[in-house]
XYZ file of C-alpha atoms in Angstrom:
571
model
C 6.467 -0.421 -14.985
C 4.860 -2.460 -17.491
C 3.111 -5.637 -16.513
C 4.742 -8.034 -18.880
C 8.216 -6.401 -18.196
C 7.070 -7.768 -14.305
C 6.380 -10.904 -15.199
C 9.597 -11.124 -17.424
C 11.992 -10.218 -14.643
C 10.043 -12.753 -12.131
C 10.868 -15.780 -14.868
C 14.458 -14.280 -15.241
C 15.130 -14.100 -10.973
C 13.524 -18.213 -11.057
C 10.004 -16.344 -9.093
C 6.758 -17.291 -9.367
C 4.225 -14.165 -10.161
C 1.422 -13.646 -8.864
C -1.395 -11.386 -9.019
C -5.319 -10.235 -7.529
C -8.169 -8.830 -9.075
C -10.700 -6.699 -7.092
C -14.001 -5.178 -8.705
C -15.546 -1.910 -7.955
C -18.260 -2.058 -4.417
C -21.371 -0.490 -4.794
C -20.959 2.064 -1.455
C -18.398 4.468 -0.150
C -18.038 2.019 2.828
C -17.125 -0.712 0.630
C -14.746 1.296 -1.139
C -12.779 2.338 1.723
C -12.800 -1.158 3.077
C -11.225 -2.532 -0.260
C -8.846 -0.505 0.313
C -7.795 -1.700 4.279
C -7.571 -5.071 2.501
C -5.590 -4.134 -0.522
C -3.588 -2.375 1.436
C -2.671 -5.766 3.617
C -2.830 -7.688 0.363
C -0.157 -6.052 -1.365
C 2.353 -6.576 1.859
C 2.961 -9.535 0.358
C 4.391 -8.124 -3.040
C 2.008 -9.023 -5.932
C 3.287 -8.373 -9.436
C 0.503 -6.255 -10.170
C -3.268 -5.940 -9.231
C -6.181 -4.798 -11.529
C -9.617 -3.349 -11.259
C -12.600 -4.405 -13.238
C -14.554 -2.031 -15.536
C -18.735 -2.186 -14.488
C -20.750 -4.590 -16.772
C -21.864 -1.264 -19.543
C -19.114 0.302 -18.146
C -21.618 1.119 -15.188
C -18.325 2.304 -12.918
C -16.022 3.907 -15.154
C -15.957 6.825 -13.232
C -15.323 5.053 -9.767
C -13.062 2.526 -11.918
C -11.313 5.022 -12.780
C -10.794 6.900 -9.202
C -9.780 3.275 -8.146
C -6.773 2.430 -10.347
C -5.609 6.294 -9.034
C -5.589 5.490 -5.521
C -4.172 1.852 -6.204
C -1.116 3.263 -8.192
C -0.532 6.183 -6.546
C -1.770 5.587 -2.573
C -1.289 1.871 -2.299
C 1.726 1.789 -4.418
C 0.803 -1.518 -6.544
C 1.572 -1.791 -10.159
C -2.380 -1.189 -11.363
C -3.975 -2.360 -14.413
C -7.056 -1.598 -15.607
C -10.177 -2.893 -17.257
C -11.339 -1.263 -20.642
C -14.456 -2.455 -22.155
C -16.198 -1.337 -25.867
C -19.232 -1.460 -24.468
C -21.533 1.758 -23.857
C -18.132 3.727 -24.907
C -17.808 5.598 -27.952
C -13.976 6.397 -28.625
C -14.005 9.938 -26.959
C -15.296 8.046 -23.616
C -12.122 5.331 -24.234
C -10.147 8.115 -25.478
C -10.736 10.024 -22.079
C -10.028 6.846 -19.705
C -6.882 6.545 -21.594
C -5.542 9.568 -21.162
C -6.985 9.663 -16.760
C -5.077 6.677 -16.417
C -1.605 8.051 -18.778
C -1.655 10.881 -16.441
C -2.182 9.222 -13.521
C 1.208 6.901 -14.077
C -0.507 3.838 -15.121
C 0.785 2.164 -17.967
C -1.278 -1.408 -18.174
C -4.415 -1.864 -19.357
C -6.584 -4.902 -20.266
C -8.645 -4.609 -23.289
C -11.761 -6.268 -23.185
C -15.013 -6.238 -25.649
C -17.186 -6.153 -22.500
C -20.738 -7.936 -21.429
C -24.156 -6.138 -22.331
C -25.324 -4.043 -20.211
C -27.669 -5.185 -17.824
C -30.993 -6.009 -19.206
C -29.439 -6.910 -22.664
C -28.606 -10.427 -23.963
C -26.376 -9.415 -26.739
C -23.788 -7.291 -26.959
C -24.536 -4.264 -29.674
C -22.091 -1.497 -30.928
C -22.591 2.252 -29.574
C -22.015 4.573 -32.315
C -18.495 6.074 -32.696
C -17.796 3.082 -30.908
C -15.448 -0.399 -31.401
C -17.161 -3.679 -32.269
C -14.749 -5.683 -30.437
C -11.660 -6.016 -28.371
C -9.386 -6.217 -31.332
C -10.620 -2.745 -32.648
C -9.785 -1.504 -29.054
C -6.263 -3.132 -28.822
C -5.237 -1.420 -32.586
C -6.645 1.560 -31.454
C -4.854 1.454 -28.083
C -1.311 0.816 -28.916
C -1.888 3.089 -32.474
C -2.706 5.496 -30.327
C -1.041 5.356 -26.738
C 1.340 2.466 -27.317
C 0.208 1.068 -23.743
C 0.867 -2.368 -22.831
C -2.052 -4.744 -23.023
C -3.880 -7.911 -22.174
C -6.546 -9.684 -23.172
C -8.894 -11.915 -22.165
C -9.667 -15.163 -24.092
C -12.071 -17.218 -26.540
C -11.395 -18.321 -30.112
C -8.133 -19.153 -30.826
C -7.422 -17.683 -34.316
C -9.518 -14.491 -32.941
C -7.044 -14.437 -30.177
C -4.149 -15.012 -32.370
C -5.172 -11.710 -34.226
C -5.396 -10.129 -30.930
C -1.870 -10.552 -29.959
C -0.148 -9.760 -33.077
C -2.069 -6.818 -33.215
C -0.269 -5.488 -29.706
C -1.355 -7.566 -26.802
C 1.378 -8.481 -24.881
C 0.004 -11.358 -22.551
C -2.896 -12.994 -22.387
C -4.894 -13.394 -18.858
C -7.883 -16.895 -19.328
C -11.374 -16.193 -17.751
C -11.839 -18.686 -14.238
C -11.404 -21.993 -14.590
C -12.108 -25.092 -12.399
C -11.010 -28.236 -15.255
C -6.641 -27.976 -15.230
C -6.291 -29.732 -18.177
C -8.352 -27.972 -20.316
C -6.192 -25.063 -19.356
C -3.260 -26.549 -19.877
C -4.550 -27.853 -23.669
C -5.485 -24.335 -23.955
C -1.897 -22.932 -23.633
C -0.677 -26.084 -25.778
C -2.863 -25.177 -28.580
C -1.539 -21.170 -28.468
C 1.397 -22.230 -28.875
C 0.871 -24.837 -31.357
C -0.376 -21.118 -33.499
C 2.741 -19.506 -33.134
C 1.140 -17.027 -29.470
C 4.551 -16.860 -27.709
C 3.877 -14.315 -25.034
C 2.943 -15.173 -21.839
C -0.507 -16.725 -20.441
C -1.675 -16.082 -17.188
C -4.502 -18.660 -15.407
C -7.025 -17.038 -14.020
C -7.515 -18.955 -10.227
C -11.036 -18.033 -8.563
C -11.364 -19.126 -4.939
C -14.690 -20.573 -4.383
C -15.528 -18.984 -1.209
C -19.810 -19.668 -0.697
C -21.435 -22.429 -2.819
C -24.079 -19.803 -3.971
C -21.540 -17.759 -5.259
C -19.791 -20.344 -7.783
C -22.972 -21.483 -8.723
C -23.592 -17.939 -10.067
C -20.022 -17.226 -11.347
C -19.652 -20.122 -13.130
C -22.872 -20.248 -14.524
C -22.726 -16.667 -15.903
C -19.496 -17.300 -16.991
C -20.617 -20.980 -18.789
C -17.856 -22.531 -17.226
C -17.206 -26.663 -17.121
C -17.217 -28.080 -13.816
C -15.393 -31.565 -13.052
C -17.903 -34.121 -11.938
C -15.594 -34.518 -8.813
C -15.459 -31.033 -7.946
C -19.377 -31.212 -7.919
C -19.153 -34.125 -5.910
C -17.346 -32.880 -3.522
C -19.300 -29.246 -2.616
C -22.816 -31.106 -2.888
C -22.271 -32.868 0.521
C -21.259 -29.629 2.184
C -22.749 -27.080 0.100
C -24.668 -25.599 3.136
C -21.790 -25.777 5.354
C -20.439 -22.379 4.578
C -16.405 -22.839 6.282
C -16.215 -26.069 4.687
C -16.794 -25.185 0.890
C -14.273 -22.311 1.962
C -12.125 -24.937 3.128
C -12.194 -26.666 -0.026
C -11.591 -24.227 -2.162
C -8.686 -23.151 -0.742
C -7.696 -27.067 -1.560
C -9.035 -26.780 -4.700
C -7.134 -23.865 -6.132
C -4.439 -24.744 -3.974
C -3.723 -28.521 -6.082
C -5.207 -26.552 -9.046
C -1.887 -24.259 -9.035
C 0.537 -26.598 -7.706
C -0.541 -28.746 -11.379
C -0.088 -25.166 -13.534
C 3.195 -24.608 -11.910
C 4.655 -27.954 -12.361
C 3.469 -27.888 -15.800
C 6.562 -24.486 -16.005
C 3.818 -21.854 -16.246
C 4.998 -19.487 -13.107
C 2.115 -16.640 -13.338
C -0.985 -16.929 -11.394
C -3.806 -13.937 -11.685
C -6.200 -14.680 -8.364
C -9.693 -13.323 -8.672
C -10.157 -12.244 -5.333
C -13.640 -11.358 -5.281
C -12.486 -8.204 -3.296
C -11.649 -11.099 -0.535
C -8.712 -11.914 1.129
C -8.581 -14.891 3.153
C -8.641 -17.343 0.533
C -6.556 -16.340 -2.113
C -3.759 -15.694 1.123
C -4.574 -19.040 2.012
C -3.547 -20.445 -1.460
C -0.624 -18.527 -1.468
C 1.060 -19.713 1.795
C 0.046 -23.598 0.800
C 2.290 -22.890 -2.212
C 4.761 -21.239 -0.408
C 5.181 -18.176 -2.211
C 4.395 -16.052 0.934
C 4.814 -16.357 4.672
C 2.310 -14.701 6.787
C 4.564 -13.221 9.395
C 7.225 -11.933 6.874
C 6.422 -9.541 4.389
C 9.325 -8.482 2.473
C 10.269 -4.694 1.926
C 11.742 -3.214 -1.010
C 12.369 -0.516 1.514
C 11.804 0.661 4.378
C 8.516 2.699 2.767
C 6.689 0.954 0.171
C 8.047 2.053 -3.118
C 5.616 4.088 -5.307
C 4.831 2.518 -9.031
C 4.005 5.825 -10.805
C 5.720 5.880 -13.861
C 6.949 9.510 -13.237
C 8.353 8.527 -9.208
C 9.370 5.390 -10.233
C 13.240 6.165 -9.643
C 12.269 7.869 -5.865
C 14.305 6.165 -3.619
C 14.926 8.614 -0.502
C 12.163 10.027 2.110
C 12.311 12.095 5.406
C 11.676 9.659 7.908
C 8.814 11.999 9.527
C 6.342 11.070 7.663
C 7.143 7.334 8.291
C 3.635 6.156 9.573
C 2.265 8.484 6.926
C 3.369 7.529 3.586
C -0.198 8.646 2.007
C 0.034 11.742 3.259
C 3.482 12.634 2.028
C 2.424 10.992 -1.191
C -0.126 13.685 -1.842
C 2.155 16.405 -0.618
C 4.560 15.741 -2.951
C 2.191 15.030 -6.249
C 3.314 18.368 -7.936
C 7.285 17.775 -7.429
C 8.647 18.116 -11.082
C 11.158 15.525 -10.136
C 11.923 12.878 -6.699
C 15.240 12.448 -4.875
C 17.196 9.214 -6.252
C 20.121 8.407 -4.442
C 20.718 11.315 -2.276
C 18.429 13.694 -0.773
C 20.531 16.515 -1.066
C 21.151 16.116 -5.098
C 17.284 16.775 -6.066
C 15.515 18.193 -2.912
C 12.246 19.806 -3.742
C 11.393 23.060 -1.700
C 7.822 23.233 -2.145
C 5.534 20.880 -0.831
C 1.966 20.895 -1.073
C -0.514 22.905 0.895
C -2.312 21.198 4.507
C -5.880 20.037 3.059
C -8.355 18.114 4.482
C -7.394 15.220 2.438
C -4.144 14.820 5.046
C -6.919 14.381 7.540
C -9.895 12.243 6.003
C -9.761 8.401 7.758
C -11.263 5.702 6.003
C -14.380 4.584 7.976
C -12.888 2.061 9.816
C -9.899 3.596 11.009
C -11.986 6.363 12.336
C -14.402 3.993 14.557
C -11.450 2.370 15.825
C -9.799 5.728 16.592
C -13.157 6.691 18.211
C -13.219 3.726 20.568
C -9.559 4.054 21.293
C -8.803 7.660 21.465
C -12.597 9.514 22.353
C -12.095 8.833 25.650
C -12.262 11.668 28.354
C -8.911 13.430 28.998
C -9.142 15.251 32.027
C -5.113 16.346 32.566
C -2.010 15.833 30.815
C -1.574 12.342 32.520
C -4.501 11.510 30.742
C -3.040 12.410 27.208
C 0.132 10.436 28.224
C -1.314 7.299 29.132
C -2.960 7.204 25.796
C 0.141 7.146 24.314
C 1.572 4.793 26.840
C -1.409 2.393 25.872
C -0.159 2.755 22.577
C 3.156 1.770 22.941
C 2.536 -1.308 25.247
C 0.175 -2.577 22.301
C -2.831 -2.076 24.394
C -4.423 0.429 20.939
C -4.044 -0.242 17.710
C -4.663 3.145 16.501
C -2.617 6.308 16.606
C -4.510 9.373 15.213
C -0.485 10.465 14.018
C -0.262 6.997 11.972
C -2.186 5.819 8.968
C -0.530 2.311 9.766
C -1.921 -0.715 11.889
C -0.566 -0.838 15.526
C 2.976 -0.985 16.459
C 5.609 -1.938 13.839
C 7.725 -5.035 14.054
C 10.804 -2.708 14.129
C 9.330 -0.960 17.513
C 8.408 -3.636 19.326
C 12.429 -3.726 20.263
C 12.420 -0.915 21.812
C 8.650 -0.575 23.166
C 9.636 -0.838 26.934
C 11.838 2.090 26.972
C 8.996 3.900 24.546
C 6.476 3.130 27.220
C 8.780 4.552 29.968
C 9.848 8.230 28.217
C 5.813 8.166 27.863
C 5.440 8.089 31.208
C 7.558 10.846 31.965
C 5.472 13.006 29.627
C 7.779 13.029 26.156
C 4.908 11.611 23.711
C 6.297 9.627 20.688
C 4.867 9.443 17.180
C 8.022 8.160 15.370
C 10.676 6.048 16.492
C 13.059 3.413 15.660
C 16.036 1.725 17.098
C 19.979 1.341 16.324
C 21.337 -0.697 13.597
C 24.594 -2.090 12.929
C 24.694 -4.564 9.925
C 21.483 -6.888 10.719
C 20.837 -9.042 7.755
C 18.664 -7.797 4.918
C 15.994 -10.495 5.074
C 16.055 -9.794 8.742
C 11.669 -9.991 9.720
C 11.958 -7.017 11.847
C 14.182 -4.506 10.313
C 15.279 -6.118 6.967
C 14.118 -4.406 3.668
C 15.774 -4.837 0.081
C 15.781 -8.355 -0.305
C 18.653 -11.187 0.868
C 22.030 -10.788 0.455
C 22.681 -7.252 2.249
C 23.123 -5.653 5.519
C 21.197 -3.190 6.735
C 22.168 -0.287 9.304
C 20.020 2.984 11.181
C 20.403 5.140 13.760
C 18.155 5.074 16.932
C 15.344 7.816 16.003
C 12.719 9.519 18.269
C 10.201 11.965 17.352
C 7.996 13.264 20.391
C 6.016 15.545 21.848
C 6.730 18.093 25.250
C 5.969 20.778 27.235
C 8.577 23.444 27.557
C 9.808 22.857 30.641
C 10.515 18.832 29.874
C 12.184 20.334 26.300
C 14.447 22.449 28.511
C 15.453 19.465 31.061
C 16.498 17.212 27.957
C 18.115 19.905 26.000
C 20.931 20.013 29.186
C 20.962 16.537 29.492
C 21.874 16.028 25.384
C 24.693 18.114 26.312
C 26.261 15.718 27.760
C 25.653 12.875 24.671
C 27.481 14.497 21.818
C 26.062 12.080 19.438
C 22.772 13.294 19.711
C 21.723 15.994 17.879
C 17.477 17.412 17.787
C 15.610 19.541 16.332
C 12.472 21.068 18.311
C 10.132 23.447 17.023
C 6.485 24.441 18.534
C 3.274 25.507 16.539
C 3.747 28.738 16.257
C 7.994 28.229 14.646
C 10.082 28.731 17.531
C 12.930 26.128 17.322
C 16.228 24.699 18.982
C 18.582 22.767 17.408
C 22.060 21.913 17.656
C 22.613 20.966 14.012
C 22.795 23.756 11.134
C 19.551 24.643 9.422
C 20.088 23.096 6.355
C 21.098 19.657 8.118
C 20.600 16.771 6.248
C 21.162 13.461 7.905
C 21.224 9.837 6.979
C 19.341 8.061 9.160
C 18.903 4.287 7.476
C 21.067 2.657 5.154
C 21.635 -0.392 3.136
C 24.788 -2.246 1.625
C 23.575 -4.795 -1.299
C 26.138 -6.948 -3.601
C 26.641 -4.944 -6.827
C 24.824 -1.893 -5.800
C 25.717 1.781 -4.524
C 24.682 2.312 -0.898
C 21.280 2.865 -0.549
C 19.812 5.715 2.082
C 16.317 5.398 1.812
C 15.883 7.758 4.475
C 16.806 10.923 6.124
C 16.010 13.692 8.684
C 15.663 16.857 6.465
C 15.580 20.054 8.910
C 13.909 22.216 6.192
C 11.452 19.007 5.826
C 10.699 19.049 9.283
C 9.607 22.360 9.950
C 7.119 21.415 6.948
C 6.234 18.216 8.282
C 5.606 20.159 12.007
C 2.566 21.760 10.934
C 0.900 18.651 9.940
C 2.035 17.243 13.331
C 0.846 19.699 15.115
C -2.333 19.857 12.779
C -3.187 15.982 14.121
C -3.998 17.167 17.752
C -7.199 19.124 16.897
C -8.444 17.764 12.769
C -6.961 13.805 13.870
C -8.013 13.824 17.696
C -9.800 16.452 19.134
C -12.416 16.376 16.161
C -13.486 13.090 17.922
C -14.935 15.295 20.631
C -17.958 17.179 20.245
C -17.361 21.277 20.297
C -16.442 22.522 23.583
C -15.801 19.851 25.219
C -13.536 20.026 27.820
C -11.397 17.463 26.877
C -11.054 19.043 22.995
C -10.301 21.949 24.804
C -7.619 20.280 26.598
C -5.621 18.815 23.381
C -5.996 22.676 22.125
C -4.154 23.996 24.959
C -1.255 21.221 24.111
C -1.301 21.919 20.804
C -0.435 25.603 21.569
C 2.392 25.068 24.077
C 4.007 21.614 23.458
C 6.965 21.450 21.339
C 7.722 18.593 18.633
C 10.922 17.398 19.047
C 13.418 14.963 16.078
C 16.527 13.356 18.125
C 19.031 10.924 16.355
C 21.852 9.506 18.076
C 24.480 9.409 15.420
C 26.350 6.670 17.127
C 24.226 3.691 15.962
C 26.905 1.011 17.382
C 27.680 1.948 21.104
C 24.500 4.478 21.242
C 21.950 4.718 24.125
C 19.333 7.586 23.217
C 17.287 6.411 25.515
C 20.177 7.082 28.350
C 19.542 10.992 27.531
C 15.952 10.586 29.285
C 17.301 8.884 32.722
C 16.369 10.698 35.773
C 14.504 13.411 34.136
């Protein structure tokens, strides 16, 4: 979706927009750490995020690789930078058409800074003197929405008649020069929207730099204010989270409702800002649905999932990149049968969810009680980890059934995927609510688990005697049970909304899960045993499991009088 079409739709509903900017780190570490906080960042529902383009366009590659993941992994509308500098128009030309084919539709035309070790800014050959060559040649040529940054007002008046479509203002620290800014725009006849550009100041060092490299005015009472604590490192954070804080609260009574936060790939402040203005709540992170909806232009309509890979949306992301098109509405009406091939990519952590899943889960498993108590631990909150989630501990939805979870652990039935009945809780609801206010949402108690054979057998007679339960169990090598036909396909969360269709955002698939199985089974060896060196006997241990355990789906259809957990009593 296009940018301006976001911020349209937030003025129409009476919302405020909002927005962060991240840059591109220097290491591999830092990369995959930018994304951990994105990735808790967006929770709260920005309008859209971008990504800088390197000073000489010094990152384009990585820039590039960046606005991918962000679109297509995190799920955030992404916009990119696009500089003229050091980029002749095959090089522009080429980022165009990565980011086209990568679903992205926003980019933000800039003319760019020299390149380091330069003072002034000189054309490459075959290249664009300035941002307005770049925004004609964009929208001539790709007819991409655009944005631009902003200096001269008659230059900037040319800009956006010749396609940009909002404006976004370098940092700022003096309101009312802002504010006499947008005035004078419109006082020119620029109509479309303009976005204030809010930097935190987090470190006095820091905005010392930034603002001098960006020649920026500084109130005298903003100077007189950091001076006094300028060494005192949680105060100046402390004040600028004041700072930007009254800064916006004068923008938005002055009836702009856009703010674009430069986040300095940080997240504490901006969040900070945001929750003194009350656009977001810290506990309560609203849900489109119950999986974050993708923003790729061509899965922008994808509305159903199998619920397996719940606590691994990445993964099925990337297993379904090739589908030609994504279920809307019903499962059944557009299933795909091919999904892509097991690759290590299902498998690669970032670095810091593999040290936590080292200190968590590398621990020496001498018997099968051993392996259960791990995921006991798990389910009592006592890890954060789970080498079968690419999520952050225990969801809120669990944590109403995570005493009976810790129990069937106990007994040996290993969960990686639950969640429990239902019937009509309010959409806003901070635990199981997704889609907004106004609707009811309903789901049938689900557990996915892990047993040996002879537990499987015990629980397949006792289901016998629940017929509202129905499984599916399969082992590594394909051997399954089930008591539901092969091509089953079952509802398993649903949602009522005023003026809508009923939405069923997800479903138990059978041919999905005997796809989904192999990655499952997959986890015990490339997501846990590959924590222990070769031949140890504990690896050796989670092989043996691997090889003779069975993965088991169970619903219990009757998600207002249901107990699934009564099927596991006295086994």
């Amino acid at each position: 979706m296009k940018v301006i079409e976001k911020i349209q739709q937030a003025a129409a509903d009476g919302r405020t927009a909002f927005s962060f900017e991240y840059f591109p780190p220097k290491t591999d570490e830092g990369v995959e750490n930018l994304f951990e906080r994105m990735d808790r960042m967006v929770a709260h529902g920005p309008s859209f995020c971008d990504i800088t383009w390197g000073a000489g366009g010094s990152t384009a590659d990585l820039t590039l690789e960046i606005a991918n993941r962000m679109q297509n992994m995190v799920c955030v509308e992404t916009m990119m930078h696009l500089t003229c500098t050091n980029m002749p128009v095959e090089k522009i030309d080429h980022a165009l058409e990565t980011i086209k084919s990568n679903g992205i539709q926003n980019v933000l035309a800039l003319r760019g800074d020299p390149p380091h070790g330069q003072d002034k800014f000189v054309q490459v050959e075959g290249g664009f003197a300035c941002a307005l060559d770049l925004v004609q040649h964009i929208r001539a040529k790709y007819g991409a929405t655009l944005e631009a940054y902003t200096n001269d007002l008659a230059y900037l008046k040319r800009k956006v008649d010749a396609g940009a479509d909002l404006i976004v203002t370098q940092l700022f620290y003096d309101t009312d020069i802002f504010l006499k800014f947008v005035n004078d725009c419109r006082q020119i006849g620029i109509t479309c929207p303009i976005v204030p550009g809010i930097m935190p100041i987090n470190n006095y060092k820091g905005f010392v730099r930034m603002t001098g490299f960006c020649k920026t005015k500084i109130p005298a009472e903003i100077t007189a204010a950091l001076d006094p604590i300028k060494d005192n490192e949680e105060a100046v954070k402390a004040y600028g989270i004041h700072l930007g804080t009254e800064m916006c609260k004068k923008i938005l009574a002055s009836g702009i409702k856009t703010l674009h936060l430069y986040t300095l790939n940080m997240e504490k402040s901006a969040l900070a800002i945001l929750m003194n203005l009350g656009l977001i709540e810290e506990s309560k992170v609203s849900r489109p649905l119950p999986w974050r909806p993708p923003t790729n232009v061509f899965r922008v309509k994808e509305d159903v999932r199998p619920i397996f890979w719940a606590n691994r949306p990445k993964s099925y992301i990337t297993r379904t990149l090739g589908w030609d098109q994504y279920p809307h509405g019903r499962w059944g009406d557009s299933r795909n049968p091919s999904y892509g091939a097991l690759t290590d990519h299902q498998f690669t952590r970032p670095r810091g969810r593999g040290k936590k899943l080292q200190e968590e889960w590398a621990v020496p498993l001498k018997s099968v009680e051993d392996i259960s108590e791990r995921f006991t631990n798990f389910c009592e909150g006592k890890l954060t980890s789970s080498p079968w989630s690419e999520l952050d501990g225990l969801q809120p939805e669990t944590k109403i059934i995570d005493d009976q979870l810790v129990k069937i652990n106990q007994k040996g039935f290993l969960t990686i995927n639950s969640q429990p009945a239902v019937n009509g809780e309010k959409s806003d609801s901070p635990t199981v609510g997704w889609g907004g206010p106004g609707g009811y949402v309903y789901q049938k108690a689900y557990l996915e688990l892990f047993c040996a054979k002879d537990k499987l057998d015990q629980l397949v007679e006792k289901i016998k005697a629940f017929p509202a339960l129905t499984y599916i169990a399969v082992n590594k090598d394909g051997e399954s049970f089930s008591n539901i036909p092969a091509n089953a396909v079952n509802a398993v969360t649903w949602g009522v909304f005023p003026g809508k269709e009923i939405i069923q955002p997800t479903v138990v698939d059978s041919a999905s899960f005997m796809v989904w199985k192999d990655e499952a089974f997959e986890i015990w060896t490339r997501g846990w045993g590959c924590l222990f060196p070769e031949g140890d006997s504990s690896r050796e241990l989670l092989e043996k499991v691997q090889k003779s355990y069975y993965l088991v789906s169970l619903v219990d259809n009757d998600y207002i009088h249901g107990d699934l957990f009564a099927a596991f009593k006295e086994l």
